[in-house]
Short mmCIF file of C-alpha atoms in Angstrom, two decimals:
data_model
loop_
_atom_site.label_atom_id
_atom_site.label_comp_id
_atom_site.label_asym_id
_atom_site.label_seq_id
_atom_site.Cartn_x
_atom_site.Cartn_y
_atom_site.Cartn_z
CA MET B 1336 188.44 39.69 101.32
CA HIS B 1337 184.93 40.39 99.89
CA LEU B 1338 183.03 43.59 100.18
CA GLY B 1339 179.26 44.06 100.52
CA VAL B 1340 176.22 45.86 102.06
CA ASP B 1341 173.92 44.65 104.61
CA SER B 1342 170.49 46.43 104.90
CA PHE B 1343 167.64 46.35 107.45
CA VAL B 1344 165.45 48.38 105.17
CA SER B 1345 164.83 51.26 107.59
CA ALA B 1346 162.16 53.51 107.09
CA VAL B 1347 163.43 56.76 106.06
CA THR B 1348 163.05 60.63 106.63
CA ASP B 1349 164.47 62.71 103.89
CA PRO B 1350 166.87 64.98 105.89
CA ALA B 1351 166.56 67.64 103.48
CA THR B 1352 162.98 68.10 103.28
CA GLU B 1353 161.71 65.95 106.36
CA ARG B 1354 159.31 64.00 104.36
CA LEU B 1355 158.84 60.46 105.46
CA ILE B 1356 159.55 58.18 102.31
CA GLY B 1357 156.54 55.73 102.20
CA PRO B 1358 157.13 51.88 102.33
CA GLU B 1359 156.57 51.46 98.30
CA GLU B 1360 159.21 54.45 97.46
CA ARG B 1361 161.51 52.81 100.02
CA MET B 1362 161.25 49.42 98.23
CA ALA B 1363 162.02 51.06 94.89
CA ASP B 1364 165.18 52.78 96.31
CA LEU B 1365 165.98 49.46 97.56
CA LEU B 1366 166.12 47.81 94.47
CA GLU B 1367 167.89 50.56 92.84
CA GLU B 1368 170.56 50.11 95.57
CA ILE B 1369 171.17 46.47 95.07
CA GLU B 1370 171.15 46.84 91.29
CA LEU B 1371 173.97 49.67 91.84
CA ALA B 1372 175.78 47.14 94.35
CA ASP B 1373 175.82 44.71 91.54
CA ARG B 1374 176.99 47.03 88.60
CA VAL B 1375 179.90 48.54 90.66
CA GLY B 1376 181.30 44.89 91.52
CA LEU B 1377 180.27 44.41 95.09
CA TYR B 1378 180.47 40.86 96.08
CA SER B 1379 177.16 40.90 98.42
CA PHE B 1380 173.91 42.19 99.28
CA GLY B 1381 171.88 41.02 102.32
CA ILE B 1382 168.88 41.90 103.90
CA GLY B 1383 168.16 41.68 107.66
CA GLU B 1384 164.95 40.61 109.45
CA HIS B 1385 162.65 42.32 111.60
CA HIS B 1386 159.46 42.56 112.99
CA ARG B 1387 159.34 46.28 114.28
CA GLU B 1388 157.74 49.23 112.66
CA GLU B 1389 160.79 51.18 111.53
CA TYR B 1390 162.01 48.34 109.40
CA TYR B 1391 160.41 46.87 105.93
CA ASP B 1392 162.18 43.80 106.13
CA SER B 1393 159.95 41.36 107.82
CA ALA B 1394 160.02 39.33 104.52
CA PRO B 1395 163.61 38.68 103.19
CA PRO B 1396 162.97 36.06 100.77
CA VAL B 1397 160.34 38.26 98.86
CA ILE B 1398 162.79 41.01 98.65
CA LEU B 1399 165.75 38.89 97.48
CA ALA B 1400 163.64 37.44 94.96
CA ALA B 1401 162.94 40.83 93.31
CA ALA B 1402 166.77 41.61 93.71
CA ALA B 1403 167.66 38.35 92.03
CA ALA B 1404 165.81 39.04 89.10
CA ARG B 1405 167.20 42.21 88.78
CA THR B 1406 170.80 41.70 89.03
CA SER B 1407 173.47 39.17 87.54
CA ARG B 1408 176.62 38.60 89.63
CA ILE B 1409 176.23 39.95 93.24
CA ARG B 1410 175.77 37.31 95.78
CA LEU B 1411 172.29 37.76 97.75
CA GLY B 1412 171.56 36.66 101.41
CA SER B 1413 169.98 37.03 104.80
CA ALA B 1414 171.57 39.14 107.54
CA VAL B 1415 170.35 37.45 109.24
CA ALA B 1416 167.50 34.97 109.04
CA VAL B 1417 165.88 34.67 112.59
CA LEU B 1418 166.07 30.75 112.33
CA SER B 1419 164.44 30.63 116.33
CA ALA B 1420 161.20 32.01 115.10
CA ALA B 1421 160.97 30.06 111.61
CA ASP B 1422 160.07 26.55 110.32
CA PRO B 1423 163.34 24.94 109.13
CA VAL B 1424 161.59 23.30 106.13
CA ARG B 1425 160.10 26.63 104.90
CA VAL B 1426 163.21 28.42 105.21
CA PHE B 1427 165.11 25.93 103.24
CA GLN B 1428 162.60 25.69 100.64
CA GLN B 1429 162.50 29.33 100.05
CA PHE B 1430 166.25 29.73 99.77
CA ALA B 1431 166.69 26.92 97.88
CA THR B 1432 163.98 28.60 95.47
CA LEU B 1433 166.18 31.81 95.59
CA ASP B 1434 169.00 30.03 94.71
CA LEU B 1435 167.22 28.47 91.66
CA ILE B 1436 165.97 32.15 90.55
CA SER B 1437 169.52 33.50 91.09
CA LYS B 1438 171.30 30.69 89.41
CA GLY B 1439 173.34 29.92 92.50
CA ARG B 1440 174.27 33.46 94.15
CA ILE B 1441 172.49 32.95 97.46
CA ASP B 1442 174.07 32.60 101.16
CA LEU B 1443 171.71 31.81 103.98
CA VAL B 1444 173.17 33.31 107.23
CA VAL B 1445 170.81 32.15 110.24
CA GLY B 1446 170.77 33.19 113.96
CA ARG B 1447 168.68 34.31 116.93
CA GLY B 1448 168.62 38.06 115.98
CA SER B 1449 169.18 41.26 118.18
CA PHE B 1450 165.48 41.94 118.81
CA THR B 1451 162.64 39.65 120.18
CA GLU B 1452 159.82 40.82 118.76
CA ALA B 1453 159.45 37.69 116.54
CA PHE B 1454 159.09 35.22 119.37
CA PRO B 1455 155.53 36.51 120.87
CA LEU B 1456 154.51 37.45 117.46
CA PHE B 1457 154.77 33.71 116.22
CA GLY B 1458 153.65 32.39 119.62
CA LEU B 1459 157.10 31.36 120.84
CA SER B 1460 158.46 31.76 124.45
CA LEU B 1461 161.67 33.41 125.26
CA ALA B 1462 162.28 30.62 127.85
CA ASP B 1463 163.07 28.44 124.92
CA TYR B 1464 165.45 31.11 123.06
CA ASP B 1465 168.42 28.60 123.02
CA SER B 1466 166.59 25.29 122.48
CA LEU B 1467 164.74 26.95 119.57
CA PHE B 1468 167.76 27.71 117.49
CA GLU B 1469 169.73 24.49 118.52
CA GLU B 1470 166.92 22.41 117.51
CA LYS B 1471 165.67 24.30 114.42
CA LEU B 1472 169.51 24.65 113.22
CA ASP B 1473 169.68 20.66 113.61
CA LEU B 1474 166.69 20.10 111.53
CA LEU B 1475 167.92 22.63 108.86
CA LEU B 1476 171.14 21.09 108.40
CA ARG B 1477 169.59 17.44 108.03
CA ILE B 1478 167.15 18.83 105.55
CA ARG B 1479 170.19 20.42 103.63
CA SER B 1480 172.13 17.20 103.63
CA SER B 1481 169.34 14.87 102.51
CA GLU B 1482 166.02 15.55 100.70
CA ARG B 1483 164.01 12.96 102.58
CA VAL B 1484 164.50 13.58 106.49
CA THR B 1485 163.64 11.59 109.64
CA TRP B 1486 163.72 13.43 112.58
CA SER B 1487 161.78 14.38 115.76
CA GLY B 1488 162.07 17.35 118.09
CA ARG B 1489 160.32 19.51 120.99
CA HIS B 1490 159.39 22.69 119.19
CA ARG B 1491 158.06 21.06 115.73
CA PRO B 1492 156.26 18.01 114.40
CA ALA B 1493 158.19 15.19 113.66
CA LEU B 1494 159.35 14.34 109.93
CA THR B 1495 158.86 10.74 108.92
CA GLY B 1496 160.84 10.58 105.73
CA GLN B 1497 159.09 13.23 103.80
CA GLY B 1498 160.67 15.02 100.93
CA VAL B 1499 161.93 18.60 100.87
CA TYR B 1500 161.72 20.24 98.01
CA PRO B 1501 162.91 22.12 95.61
CA ARG B 1502 166.70 21.46 96.07
CA PRO B 1503 168.95 24.46 95.55
CA LEU B 1504 171.46 24.71 92.48
CA GLN B 1505 174.21 24.99 94.88
CA ASP B 1506 175.20 21.83 96.60
CA PRO B 1507 175.08 22.25 99.71
CA LEU B 1508 173.41 25.67 100.04
CA PRO B 1509 175.89 27.86 101.93
CA ILE B 1510 174.73 28.23 105.35
CA TRP B 1511 176.60 30.50 107.71
CA ILE B 1512 176.01 31.34 111.38
CA GLY B 1513 175.37 34.75 112.73
CA VAL B 1514 176.76 35.52 115.92
CA GLY B 1515 177.21 38.36 118.50
CA GLY B 1516 179.54 37.90 121.48
CA THR B 1517 178.41 34.60 123.14
CA PRO B 1518 181.50 32.24 123.25
CA GLU B 1519 179.13 29.19 123.07
CA SER B 1520 177.67 30.35 119.79
CA PHE B 1521 181.39 30.52 118.22
CA ALA B 1522 182.10 27.25 119.61
CA ARG B 1523 179.23 25.51 118.29
CA ALA B 1524 179.55 26.93 114.68
CA GLY B 1525 183.20 25.60 114.92
CA LEU B 1526 182.13 22.19 116.18
CA LEU B 1527 179.57 21.90 113.22
CA GLY B 1528 182.11 23.38 110.61
CA LEU B 1529 179.79 26.11 109.57
CA PRO B 1530 181.27 29.44 108.27
CA LEU B 1531 180.69 32.26 110.76
CA MET B 1532 179.49 35.91 110.57
CA VAL B 1533 180.40 38.00 113.39
CA ALA B 1534 178.07 40.88 114.09
CA ILE B 1535 180.27 43.94 115.54
CA ILE B 1536 178.20 46.65 116.69
CA GLY B 1537 180.37 48.20 119.33
CA GLY B 1538 183.66 48.05 120.97
CA GLU B 1539 186.81 47.32 119.20
CA PRO B 1540 187.14 44.58 116.44
CA ARG B 1541 190.23 43.35 117.63
CA GLN B 1542 188.43 42.16 120.94
CA PHE B 1543 186.77 39.40 118.93
CA ALA B 1544 190.22 37.70 118.22
CA PRO B 1545 189.80 35.48 121.07
CA LEU B 1546 186.50 34.48 120.26
CA ILE B 1547 187.30 33.83 116.65
CA ASP B 1548 190.39 31.90 117.69
CA LEU B 1549 187.98 29.79 119.75
CA TYR B 1550 185.80 29.09 116.71
CA ARG B 1551 188.70 27.88 114.68
CA ARG B 1552 190.31 25.78 117.50
CA ALA B 1553 186.84 23.94 118.05
CA GLY B 1554 186.66 23.32 114.17
CA ALA B 1555 190.25 21.85 114.24
CA GLN B 1556 189.43 19.63 117.26
CA ALA B 1557 186.27 18.45 115.47
CA GLY B 1558 188.03 17.54 112.23
CA HIS B 1559 187.26 20.23 109.78
CA PRO B 1560 189.84 21.49 107.51
CA PRO B 1561 190.98 25.33 107.95
CA GLU B 1562 189.60 26.32 104.55
CA GLN B 1563 186.01 25.26 105.87
CA LEU B 1564 186.18 27.41 108.92
CA ARG B 1565 185.51 30.87 107.06
CA VAL B 1566 184.82 34.25 108.95
CA GLY B 1567 182.91 37.34 107.79
CA LEU B 1568 182.00 40.73 109.75
CA HIS B 1569 178.89 42.40 109.56
CA VAL B 1570 179.76 46.03 110.71
CA PHE B 1571 178.06 49.44 110.90
CA GLY B 1572 180.03 51.69 108.33
CA PHE B 1573 179.57 54.39 105.36
CA VAL B 1574 181.47 55.76 102.81
CA ALA B 1575 181.75 59.45 101.70
CA GLU B 1576 184.23 61.93 100.22
CA SER B 1577 185.93 62.73 103.28
CA THR B 1578 185.75 61.17 106.95
CA GLN B 1579 184.08 64.13 108.10
CA ALA B 1580 181.63 64.12 105.73
CA ALA B 1581 180.88 60.40 106.46
CA SER B 1582 180.30 61.02 109.93
CA ASP B 1583 178.13 64.01 109.64
CA THR B 1584 176.08 62.18 107.09
CA ILE B 1585 175.40 59.07 109.32
CA TYR B 1586 175.36 60.78 112.67
CA PRO B 1587 171.86 62.00 113.00
CA GLY B 1588 170.18 58.99 111.97
CA TRP B 1589 172.43 56.97 114.24
CA HIS B 1590 171.54 58.83 116.96
CA GLU B 1591 167.87 58.60 116.18
CA MET B 1592 168.27 54.69 115.74
CA PHE B 1593 170.09 54.15 119.17
CA THR B 1594 168.19 56.72 121.34
CA LYS B 1595 165.14 54.33 120.73
CA VAL B 1596 167.02 51.15 121.45
CA SER B 1597 168.69 52.66 124.32
CA ARG B 1598 165.51 53.84 125.71
CA GLU B 1599 163.75 50.45 125.25
CA ARG B 1600 166.85 48.62 126.60
CA GLY B 1601 167.59 51.01 129.70
CA PHE B 1602 171.03 52.11 128.24
CA ALA B 1603 172.58 55.65 128.49
CA ARG B 1604 171.34 57.91 125.95
CA PRO B 1605 173.91 57.88 122.93
CA THR B 1606 176.32 60.96 122.68
CA ARG B 1607 178.36 62.54 119.61
CA ALA B 1608 181.47 61.73 121.51
CA GLN B 1609 180.45 57.95 121.73
CA PHE B 1610 179.76 57.98 118.07
CA ASP B 1611 183.04 59.70 117.14
CA ALA B 1612 185.32 57.28 119.33
CA THR B 1613 183.35 54.18 117.88
CA SER B 1614 184.32 55.69 114.22
CA GLY B 1615 188.06 56.01 115.31
CA PRO B 1616 191.01 54.04 113.95
CA ASP B 1617 190.05 50.94 116.48
CA GLY B 1618 186.24 51.58 116.95
CA ALA B 1619 183.71 49.28 115.62
CA PHE B 1620 182.16 51.51 112.89
CA PHE B 1621 183.91 51.47 109.55
CA MET B 1622 183.54 55.12 108.59
CA GLY B 1623 185.28 57.43 106.48
CA ASP B 1624 186.77 58.26 102.88
CA PRO B 1625 187.68 55.38 100.63
CA ASP B 1626 191.41 55.22 101.83
CA THR B 1627 190.65 55.16 105.53
CA VAL B 1628 187.98 52.35 105.21
CA ALA B 1629 190.43 50.31 103.18
CA ARG B 1630 193.19 50.44 105.41
CA LYS B 1631 191.02 49.63 108.68
CA LEU B 1632 189.49 46.92 106.88
CA VAL B 1633 192.76 45.33 106.06
CA ARG B 1634 194.15 46.19 109.77
CA VAL B 1635 190.95 44.48 111.21
CA SER B 1636 191.30 41.29 109.03
CA GLU B 1637 195.13 40.94 110.14
CA GLN B 1638 193.86 41.25 113.98
CA LEU B 1639 191.54 38.55 113.49
CA GLY B 1640 193.56 36.13 111.71
CA GLY B 1641 191.95 36.74 108.31
CA VAL B 1642 188.62 37.61 107.31
CA GLU B 1643 187.21 36.25 104.24
CA ARG B 1644 184.01 38.96 103.71
CA VAL B 1645 182.70 42.05 105.04
CA ALA B 1646 179.51 43.55 104.84
CA LEU B 1647 178.85 47.10 105.74
CA GLN B 1648 175.46 47.44 107.25
CA MET B 1649 174.18 51.10 106.07
CA THR B 1650 170.96 51.10 107.51
CA ASN B 1651 169.99 54.71 108.79
CA PRO B 1652 166.70 56.33 109.07
CA ARG B 1653 167.95 59.95 108.34
CA LEU B 1654 170.25 59.08 105.06
CA ALA B 1655 169.21 60.21 101.85
CA HIS B 1656 168.59 57.75 99.01
CA GLY B 1657 171.23 59.85 96.93
CA ASP B 1658 173.71 59.39 99.56
CA LEU B 1659 173.40 56.13 100.08
CA LEU B 1660 174.00 55.47 96.23
CA ARG B 1661 177.08 57.28 96.36
CA GLY B 1662 178.27 55.39 99.44
CA ILE B 1663 177.62 52.26 97.79
CA GLU B 1664 179.52 53.09 94.55
CA LEU B 1665 182.63 54.51 96.57
CA LEU B 1666 182.56 51.24 98.34
CA GLY B 1667 182.52 49.33 95.25
CA THR B 1668 184.69 51.28 92.83
CA GLU B 1669 187.30 52.65 95.41
CA VAL B 1670 187.42 50.73 98.48
CA ALA B 1671 186.88 47.03 97.06
CA PRO B 1672 190.02 47.66 94.54
CA GLN B 1673 192.32 48.62 97.36
CA VAL B 1674 191.45 45.93 99.68
CA ALA B 1675 191.63 43.32 97.04
CA ALA B 1676 194.95 44.61 95.89
CA VAL B 1677 196.57 43.67 99.66
#
């Protein structure tokens, strides 16, 4: 199992001074975080895509290009690219270019995203939520398999044999499907034989076992070999010197983040009791000291029939840069070796 970090590049208020970290400083901090992840041997670093004022990740390929130029080993990728709101031709060109810059260290994870701001921003209708993704994924995969494409659909002008360049160093460019909890999404990824990145943001990870089994069965029925049906997890988590320190460090920002989302979506206000329960042994949050997090990672992988990679999403609007650096260091130097030894 490979470990990494995902970031939504949250705007941050320093918890010690209450100073809002400006976007220029936040970007500099982010690149330092990615460089550290590379140095301590973490496998991957992913950048999300949002179009909201509290996040600075609306242009992931730009951030990833800067990161590629400052790292040498770590794999870099999207977490996730909102393909429904993008042009598959441009997405492929951008990530193929990134693959060349990074010398073959790019993973493209595509999905529909958990927020909907991109749809009106780019003139798209939410009524087309499903058809947009299905059609654009089809085009993206055709571009990956052939540099000249003949294709037509509802949501984009047809291609009549034009070439799409540049071509990536990796052949084929790794394309993962990012999914939440919809059975149809798991089955689609299996039928296509694409690796699966499962976002687990609540409940218990073991509850996803039937969906991952559906993915594997759909893939097998479509004739794809088991080694092609790879599974990764995107989870919320943090590592500190102790489990109590990890929880106390993360909770204020978590409460702020989810209070806003709950208000927008009409959910109940989040509580500390809810946070602590979700951070427990069977909960969705991977929170604690290195030994605790490593044991949980191994246990969850076993519950889900084997997981190839896990990325801890450490975005938090009240997490000091120094604390985040320490969390990344512990994940790379103490958690990852334990997991690799199992």
